[in-house]
Short mmCIF file of C-alpha atoms in Angstrom, two decimals:
data_model
loop_
_atom_site.label_atom_id
_atom_site.label_comp_id
_atom_site.label_asym_id
_atom_site.label_seq_id
_atom_site.Cartn_x
_atom_site.Cartn_y
_atom_site.Cartn_z
CA MET Z 1 123.93 124.58 28.72
CA SER Z 2 120.29 123.96 27.82
CA ARG Z 3 117.48 125.78 29.53
CA LEU Z 4 115.90 122.58 31.00
CA PRO Z 5 118.79 121.48 33.30
CA PHE Z 6 119.25 125.08 34.41
CA LEU Z 7 115.56 125.34 35.27
CA LEU Z 8 115.68 122.08 37.27
CA LEU Z 9 118.69 123.26 39.28
CA PHE Z 10 116.89 126.53 40.02
CA LEU Z 11 113.74 124.71 41.23
CA LEU Z 12 115.73 122.36 43.45
CA ALA Z 13 117.59 125.23 45.03
CA PHE Z 14 114.26 126.91 45.79
CA VAL Z 15 112.29 123.86 46.97
CA GLN Z 16 114.87 122.42 49.41
CA PRO Z 17 114.85 125.44 51.77
CA VAL Z 18 111.05 125.47 51.69
CA LEU Z 19 110.90 121.78 52.65
CA ALA Z 20 113.40 122.37 55.43
CA GLN Z 21 111.23 125.18 56.78
CA LYS Z 22 108.15 122.97 56.74
CA THR Z 23 110.05 120.17 58.54
CA THR Z 24 111.20 122.60 61.20
CA ALA Z 25 107.68 123.94 61.60
CA ARG Z 26 106.31 120.44 62.20
CA LYS Z 27 108.78 119.61 64.96
CA PRO Z 28 106.83 119.01 68.20
CA GLN Z 29 107.12 121.87 70.64
CA GLU Z 30 108.25 121.13 74.17
CA LEU Z 31 105.84 122.28 76.83
CA HIS Z 32 107.60 123.60 79.92
CA ILE Z 33 104.77 123.71 82.45
CA PRO Z 34 105.11 126.40 85.14
CA MET Z 35 104.29 125.40 88.69
CA THR Z 36 101.89 128.27 89.17
CA ALA Z 37 98.27 128.40 90.31
CA GLU Z 38 96.81 129.36 86.95
CA ARG Z 39 98.14 126.22 85.20
CA TRP Z 40 96.65 123.65 87.57
CA SER Z 41 93.23 122.72 88.93
CA TYR Z 42 93.08 121.72 92.59
CA ALA Z 43 90.99 121.87 95.76
CA PRO Z 44 91.30 124.86 98.13
CA GLY Z 45 94.18 124.43 100.53
CA GLN Z 46 95.53 121.41 98.70
CA VAL Z 47 98.56 122.99 97.02
CA GLU Z 48 101.15 125.64 97.68
CA PHE Z 49 103.24 127.12 94.85
CA MET Z 50 106.76 128.27 95.67
CA THR Z 51 109.65 129.87 93.83
CA GLY Z 52 112.64 127.75 92.92
CA LYS Z 53 113.92 125.52 90.16
CA GLU Z 54 113.36 126.83 86.62
CA ALA Z 55 109.59 127.25 86.67
CA GLY Z 56 108.63 127.09 90.32
CA ILE Z 57 107.79 124.28 92.71
CA MET Z 58 104.43 122.69 93.47
CA LYS Z 59 104.08 121.56 97.07
CA ILE Z 60 101.13 119.24 97.59
CA ILE Z 61 99.98 119.70 101.16
CA LYS Z 62 97.23 117.10 101.33
CA GLY Z 63 95.35 114.58 99.22
CA PRO Z 64 93.85 112.40 98.10
CA LYS Z 65 92.54 114.16 94.98
CA SER Z 66 94.90 114.66 92.05
CA ILE Z 67 96.00 118.07 90.80
CA VAL Z 68 95.01 118.35 87.13
CA LEU Z 69 97.03 120.16 84.48
CA LYS Z 70 94.79 122.62 82.63
CA ASP Z 71 94.31 122.82 78.86
CA VAL Z 72 96.58 119.91 77.91
CA THR Z 73 95.45 116.66 76.29
CA PHE Z 74 98.20 114.07 76.16
CA SER Z 75 98.33 111.03 73.90
CA ASN Z 76 101.90 110.03 73.01
CA GLY Z 77 105.28 111.48 73.81
CA THR Z 78 107.68 112.05 76.69
CA ILE Z 79 106.84 113.40 80.14
CA GLU Z 80 109.65 114.45 82.50
CA TYR Z 81 109.54 115.89 85.99
CA ASP Z 82 111.42 116.14 89.27
CA VAL Z 83 109.89 114.92 92.52
CA GLU Z 84 111.10 115.54 96.05
CA LEU Z 85 109.80 113.11 98.67
CA THR Z 86 108.54 114.91 101.77
CA GLY Z 87 106.82 112.05 103.58
CA PRO Z 88 105.31 108.58 103.18
CA GLY Z 89 102.88 108.01 100.36
CA PHE Z 90 102.41 107.15 96.70
CA PRO Z 91 103.59 110.12 94.62
CA GLY Z 92 102.67 109.61 91.03
CA ILE Z 93 101.33 110.81 87.74
CA ASN Z 94 98.11 109.98 85.90
CA PHE Z 95 97.93 110.42 82.14
CA ARG Z 96 95.37 109.82 79.40
CA MET Z 97 92.68 110.43 82.01
CA ASP Z 98 89.13 110.84 80.74
CA ALA Z 99 86.98 113.87 81.56
CA ASP Z 100 85.53 112.21 84.66
CA GLN Z 101 88.92 111.00 85.92
CA GLU Z 102 87.52 107.46 85.82
CA ASN Z 103 89.85 105.81 83.28
CA GLY Z 104 93.51 106.35 82.53
CA GLU Z 105 97.05 105.27 83.33
CA ASN Z 106 98.96 105.65 86.60
CA PHE Z 107 102.69 105.47 87.41
CA TYR Z 108 103.91 106.02 90.94
CA ILE Z 109 106.68 105.64 93.51
CA ARG Z 110 106.16 104.03 96.91
CA SER Z 111 107.73 106.44 99.39
CA PHE Z 112 108.07 104.66 102.73
CA GLY Z 113 111.64 105.21 103.91
CA LYS Z 114 114.90 103.94 102.49
CA VAL Z 115 114.71 101.52 99.58
CA THR Z 116 117.23 99.78 97.36
CA PRO Z 117 116.97 98.49 93.78
CA ASP Z 118 116.35 95.05 95.26
CA VAL Z 119 112.98 96.10 96.67
CA ARG Z 120 110.66 95.11 93.83
CA THR Z 121 107.69 97.18 94.96
CA THR Z 122 109.38 100.60 94.71
CA LEU Z 123 107.79 101.57 91.39
CA GLN Z 124 104.52 100.48 89.82
CA TYR Z 125 102.34 101.02 86.79
CA ALA Z 126 98.61 100.37 87.17
CA PRO Z 127 95.67 101.19 84.91
CA ILE Z 128 92.71 103.05 86.36
CA ILE Z 129 89.44 101.44 85.25
CA LYS Z 130 86.01 102.74 86.18
CA GLY Z 131 87.57 104.88 88.91
CA MET Z 132 89.51 102.00 90.49
CA SER Z 133 93.27 101.48 90.51
CA MET Z 134 94.24 97.99 89.38
CA TRP Z 135 97.46 97.97 91.44
CA ASP Z 136 96.62 94.63 93.05
CA MET Z 137 95.95 93.07 89.63
CA THR Z 138 99.21 94.22 88.02
CA ASP Z 139 101.89 92.63 90.19
CA GLU Z 140 104.05 92.12 87.07
CA TYR Z 141 104.38 95.87 86.57
CA GLN Z 142 106.51 96.56 89.64
CA THR Z 143 110.24 97.05 89.98
CA GLY Z 144 113.04 98.36 92.15
CA ALA Z 145 114.94 101.62 91.73
CA THR Z 146 117.38 103.85 93.56
CA ILE Z 147 115.30 106.61 95.16
CA ALA Z 148 116.68 109.59 97.07
CA GLU Z 149 114.86 110.09 100.36
CA THR Z 150 116.15 113.67 100.51
CA GLY Z 151 116.65 115.88 97.49
CA TRP Z 152 115.19 115.53 94.04
CA ASN Z 153 114.47 112.47 91.91
CA HIS Z 154 114.10 112.70 88.14
CA VAL Z 155 111.41 110.74 86.31
CA LYS Z 156 111.02 110.30 82.55
CA LEU Z 157 108.13 108.45 80.91
CA VAL Z 158 108.20 107.58 77.22
CA ILE Z 159 104.71 106.65 76.02
CA SER Z 160 103.91 105.36 72.54
CA GLY Z 161 100.57 103.75 71.74
CA ARG Z 162 100.26 100.70 73.98
CA GLN Z 163 103.80 100.76 75.39
CA MET Z 164 105.65 102.76 78.05
CA LYS Z 165 109.23 103.00 79.30
CA ALA Z 166 109.78 104.54 82.74
CA TYR Z 167 113.15 105.94 83.81
CA VAL Z 168 113.86 106.99 87.38
CA ASN Z 169 117.14 108.82 88.16
CA ASP Z 170 119.16 106.58 85.83
CA MET Z 171 118.39 107.87 82.33
CA SER Z 172 120.65 105.32 80.64
CA LYS Z 173 118.16 102.45 80.94
CA PRO Z 174 114.46 102.13 81.79
CA ALA Z 175 113.61 100.97 85.29
CA LEU Z 176 110.25 99.60 84.10
CA ILE Z 177 108.94 98.63 80.67
CA VAL Z 178 105.20 98.16 80.26
CA PRO Z 179 104.53 96.16 77.07
CA GLU Z 180 100.79 96.85 77.07
CA LEU Z 181 99.07 99.77 78.77
CA GLU Z 182 95.65 98.58 79.89
CA SER Z 183 93.38 101.60 80.21
CA PRO Z 184 90.77 101.98 77.46
CA GLU Z 185 91.79 105.63 76.93
CA GLY Z 186 94.19 106.65 74.17
CA ALA Z 187 94.38 110.33 75.12
CA GLY Z 188 93.38 112.55 77.99
CA ALA Z 189 94.39 114.76 80.87
CA ILE Z 190 97.49 114.69 83.09
CA SER Z 191 97.41 114.96 86.88
CA LEU Z 192 99.80 114.66 89.83
CA SER Z 193 99.28 113.24 93.32
CA GLY Z 194 101.08 112.51 96.59
CA SER Z 195 102.20 114.74 99.45
CA VAL Z 196 105.48 115.70 97.74
CA ASN Z 197 107.09 118.53 95.78
CA TYR Z 198 107.12 118.64 91.98
CA ALA Z 199 109.21 120.76 89.63
CA ASN Z 200 110.70 120.94 86.12
CA PHE Z 201 107.59 119.49 84.47
CA VAL Z 202 108.16 119.10 80.72
CA ILE Z 203 105.98 117.46 78.06
CA LYS Z 204 107.39 116.55 74.63
CA PRO Z 205 104.40 115.63 72.46
CA ASP Z 206 105.02 112.77 70.03
CA VAL Z 207 108.67 112.36 71.08
CA THR Z 208 108.64 108.60 71.60
CA GLU Z 209 112.32 107.71 71.00
CA GLY Z 210 111.39 105.04 68.45
CA LEU Z 211 109.24 103.07 70.90
CA ASN Z 212 106.86 100.81 68.96
CA PRO Z 213 103.21 101.87 69.48
CA GLU Z 214 101.99 98.27 69.12
CA ALA Z 215 101.74 96.09 72.20
CA GLY Z 216 105.00 94.35 73.03
CA TYR Z 217 105.76 90.65 73.22
CA ASN Z 218 103.60 88.71 75.67
CA ILE Z 219 105.42 85.69 77.04
CA VAL Z 220 102.23 83.93 78.24
CA ALA Z 221 100.04 84.63 75.19
CA HIS Z 222 100.47 81.13 73.74
CA ASP Z 223 100.52 79.10 76.94
CA THR Z 224 97.65 76.63 76.51
CA ARG Z 225 97.48 75.83 80.24
CA TYR Z 226 95.58 79.03 81.06
CA LEU Z 227 91.79 78.98 81.35
CA ARG Z 228 90.89 82.02 79.27
CA ASN Z 229 87.22 81.64 78.33
CA TRP Z 230 84.51 81.92 80.95
CA LEU Z 231 80.89 82.83 81.53
CA VAL Z 232 80.10 85.37 84.22
CA SER Z 233 76.87 86.07 86.08
CA GLU Z 234 75.52 89.48 86.92
CA PRO Z 235 76.96 90.78 90.22
CA PHE Z 236 74.95 90.90 93.42
CA LEU Z 237 75.45 92.25 96.92
CA LEU Z 238 77.02 89.90 99.44
CA PRO Z 239 76.82 91.36 102.95
CA PHE Z 240 79.99 91.30 105.02
CA GLY Z 241 79.99 88.23 107.23
CA LYS Z 242 77.77 86.18 104.93
CA GLU Z 243 79.29 83.27 103.04
CA PRO Z 244 77.66 81.68 99.98
CA VAL Z 245 79.29 78.37 100.96
CA VAL Z 246 79.20 76.82 104.42
CA ALA Z 247 81.79 74.07 104.80
CA VAL Z 248 80.65 71.02 106.76
CA PRO Z 249 82.51 67.78 107.58
CA SER Z 250 81.63 64.60 105.74
CA THR Z 251 82.89 61.04 105.43
CA PHE Z 252 85.09 62.03 102.48
CA GLY Z 253 86.36 65.35 103.83
CA LYS Z 254 84.89 68.80 103.31
CA THR Z 255 81.66 69.32 101.45
CA GLY Z 256 79.49 72.37 101.54
CA ARG Z 257 76.03 73.87 101.63
CA SER Z 258 75.83 76.62 99.04
CA GLU Z 259 73.64 79.03 97.12
CA LEU Z 260 74.67 77.97 93.65
CA PRO Z 261 73.48 79.57 90.40
CA ASP Z 262 70.31 78.07 89.02
CA SER Z 263 68.35 78.08 85.76
CA THR Z 264 67.40 81.74 86.25
CA THR Z 265 71.04 82.90 86.34
CA ARG Z 266 71.94 85.08 83.38
CA TRP Z 267 75.39 84.43 81.93
CA SER Z 268 77.62 86.54 79.68
CA PRO Z 269 80.91 85.52 78.04
CA ILE Z 270 84.11 87.02 79.42
CA LYS Z 271 87.64 86.44 78.13
CA ALA Z 272 90.95 86.72 79.90
CA GLU Z 273 93.00 89.75 78.95
CA SER Z 274 96.57 89.76 77.63
CA ARG Z 275 98.14 88.71 80.95
CA ASN Z 276 95.47 85.97 81.21
CA MET Z 277 93.67 87.91 83.93
CA VAL Z 278 89.86 87.64 83.94
CA ASN Z 279 89.12 91.21 85.02
CA LEU Z 280 85.61 91.75 86.36
CA SER Z 281 86.51 95.34 87.26
CA ARG Z 282 86.35 96.21 83.58
CA LEU Z 283 82.73 95.07 83.42
CA TYR Z 284 81.24 96.21 86.71
CA THR Z 285 81.52 99.54 88.50
CA HIS Z 286 82.69 98.96 92.02
CA LYS Z 287 83.78 101.66 94.45
CA ASP Z 288 86.41 100.49 96.90
CA GLY Z 289 85.10 99.50 100.32
CA GLU Z 290 81.53 100.71 99.79
CA VAL Z 291 79.93 97.31 99.26
CA ARG Z 292 80.89 93.69 98.89
CA LEU Z 293 79.96 92.37 95.46
CA MET Z 294 79.90 88.80 94.28
CA ALA Z 295 79.62 87.13 90.88
CA TRP Z 296 79.87 83.58 89.57
CA LEU Z 297 82.31 82.44 86.89
CA LYS Z 298 82.13 79.11 85.10
CA THR Z 299 84.02 77.25 82.40
CA ASN Z 300 84.22 73.70 81.05
CA ILE Z 301 87.09 71.24 80.75
CA GLN Z 302 86.90 68.11 78.57
CA SER Z 303 89.08 65.27 79.85
CA ASN Z 304 89.82 62.06 77.93
CA LYS Z 305 89.98 60.12 81.22
CA ALA Z 306 89.44 60.45 84.94
CA GLN Z 307 92.46 62.27 86.29
CA GLU Z 308 93.66 64.81 88.84
CA ARG Z 309 95.25 68.06 87.71
CA LEU Z 310 96.69 70.95 89.67
CA LEU Z 311 94.99 74.31 89.28
CA ASN Z 312 97.11 77.39 90.03
CA LEU Z 313 94.68 80.12 90.96
CA GLY Z 314 95.03 83.83 91.62
CA PHE Z 315 92.02 85.68 93.01
CA SER Z 316 90.81 88.91 94.55
CA ASP Z 317 89.32 88.95 97.17
CA ASP Z 318 87.23 85.90 98.33
CA VAL Z 319 86.85 82.71 96.34
CA TRP Z 320 84.74 79.53 96.39
CA VAL Z 321 85.53 76.72 93.91
CA PHE Z 322 83.25 73.91 92.74
CA VAL Z 323 83.88 71.03 90.34
CA ASN Z 324 80.84 69.33 88.80
CA GLY Z 325 78.62 70.82 91.49
CA GLN Z 326 80.78 69.63 94.38
CA PHE Z 327 82.35 72.14 96.75
CA LEU Z 328 86.15 71.94 96.57
CA TYR Z 329 87.85 75.00 98.03
CA ALA Z 330 87.29 78.36 99.74
CA ASP Z 331 89.80 81.05 100.67
CA LYS Z 332 90.42 84.77 101.10
CA ASN Z 333 93.08 87.07 99.69
CA CYS Z 334 92.52 90.38 101.47
CA PHE Z 335 95.41 92.85 101.46
CA GLY Z 336 96.66 93.92 104.87
CA THR Z 337 94.91 91.12 106.75
CA PRO Z 338 96.08 87.72 108.04
CA GLN Z 339 94.20 86.18 105.10
CA GLN Z 340 96.29 87.88 102.41
CA LYS Z 341 98.06 85.54 100.02
CA TYR Z 342 101.58 85.81 98.68
CA PRO Z 343 102.59 88.19 97.21
CA ALA Z 344 101.11 90.70 99.72
CA GLY Z 345 97.47 90.31 98.77
CA ARG Z 346 97.92 90.81 95.05
CA CYS Z 347 96.11 88.63 92.52
CA THR Z 348 98.74 86.40 90.89
CA ILE Z 349 99.10 82.82 89.73
CA GLU Z 350 101.15 82.26 92.90
CA ASN Z 351 98.20 82.75 95.30
CA THR Z 352 97.22 79.10 95.68
CA THR Z 353 97.29 75.63 94.13
CA ILE Z 354 94.24 73.33 94.20
CA ARG Z 355 93.98 69.64 93.38
CA LEU Z 356 91.34 69.41 90.68
CA PRO Z 357 89.56 66.03 90.30
CA LEU Z 358 88.33 65.58 86.74
CA LYS Z 359 86.05 62.84 85.48
CA GLU Z 360 86.14 61.45 81.98
CA GLY Z 361 84.17 63.73 79.66
CA ASN Z 362 82.83 67.17 80.48
CA ASN Z 363 83.71 68.92 83.75
CA GLU Z 364 82.18 72.18 84.92
CA ILE Z 365 84.41 74.52 86.95
CA LEU Z 366 82.37 77.03 88.94
CA ILE Z 367 83.97 79.85 90.91
CA GLY Z 368 82.27 82.31 93.23
CA LEU Z 369 84.24 85.54 93.53
CA ALA Z 370 83.54 88.33 96.02
CA ASN Z 371 85.33 91.67 96.15
CA TYR Z 372 85.35 94.95 98.05
CA PHE Z 373 88.98 96.13 97.81
CA TYR Z 374 90.40 97.48 94.53
CA GLY Z 375 90.74 95.00 91.62
CA TRP Z 376 88.30 92.15 91.07
CA GLY Z 377 89.27 89.06 89.09
CA ILE Z 378 91.04 85.73 88.73
CA VAL Z 379 93.88 84.13 86.81
CA ALA Z 380 93.77 80.32 86.41
CA ARG Z 381 96.27 77.85 84.96
CA LEU Z 382 96.42 74.06 84.83
CA ASP Z 383 99.69 72.24 85.42
CA ASP Z 384 99.26 70.29 82.18
CA THR Z 385 96.76 69.94 79.32
CA VAL Z 386 97.63 66.52 77.92
CA GLY Z 387 94.31 64.80 77.19
CA ILE Z 388 92.41 67.98 78.06
CA GLN Z 389 90.45 70.52 76.04
CA THR Z 390 89.41 73.83 77.58
CA MET Z 391 86.43 76.00 76.63
CA LYS Z 392 86.97 78.05 73.48
#
C-alpha cells in the first residue's frame, strides 16, 4: 500500500470528527426563560411570580403595558409558551419590537368566554406601526381555534423572515399562517401582555422548520381592479363634530359644500401595500383617541367612454368621496358605534360599494379620510377595468 492513500485515509478519519464537533457547536441553543423577576422588566405591582410548571409562572395582575424580556433580541426562530386565561382580554406576545416599543409584531388571543373554531376572531396577528396596533387594518389575519377557558393553552410561533406560522393547542397544523409580516423591524425585543398566566416560555433561535423567509404568495397582487397609486396631502386636525363636507339637497340628489384641497395643497405619492391597503398610519404618527386627523387622497382614472363603475371601498374611520370635483358619498366606519361597517368596524373591501360615474377621458377621484381610532387607511377596487386605465 502506497503512502499517499494511507495518508488520505488518516486525514479523513481525523477531519470528520472535527467537522462533527463544529456542526454540534453551531446548533442553536434553546433558551428556557424562567418566570422570575430578574428576567423581566415591568411596572411596580404589575406582575406576580409564582412557583409551578418547570420554570415558574408569571401572573400578570394588571395592564396595559407589556412585560419585556430582558437581554434577548429575537429575529427568526420558534417561540413557545403556555398561557392560562384568567379573565377577559387580549393575551398576546410582541416580538421584533424596537427600543421604543413603537414598531414590531403582535399575536394574540381574544379571551371573552367560550369560543369554538368557527369563531373567526379568536386569534389575530397585527403589526404595530408607530406605536399603533393595526388590528382593524388586518382583518385577513384572523382565525378560529379551540381555546380552553380553564387550564393551560399551548402556543407555538414559527417565524422566518417575512412569514409566520402560529399553532395553538393543535401542534399538527398551524391555526394561522401570515404570508407577510408587516412591521418594518427585522429583529428586536419580546414582550407579553394580558391579564393571564404565562409559563414554559422557550425560544429556539433560528429554528424555523423550513419556513421560507421570503414573503408568501399574495392572491391579490396581480388583480388590476385595485387602485394602488395615490397622492396624499399632509394631515391636519379636524375637530370632533366638524365635517369637511356638508350635504345639501339639490335637483339631482345630494351635492355638498366642502373645503376641498386647493393650489396650495402639498401632495406626496403613496402606494398601496401588499394587501392593496393604502396605509396612512405608516406615514403619520397618530396616537389613538388623542386627536382627529384628516388627510386627502387623490388618484386618476382614464376611461375610454362615459360609463358607471362600482367602487368597492374599505375605510377607517370617516370618508368623503368626490369625482371630478363633485361630492358623491360620505360615511363613517367607527368600531363599537352604530356607524361601524361590516365586518365589525374593520377596514376591508366589504365596507361599502359606491356607484362611480366616469366621463370619457380623465377622471379625478378625491377622498377625504379622517381617523382617531387605531389604523388609518383605505382599500379601493373597481368592479371591472375594461376600457379603463388607472394611475401608475
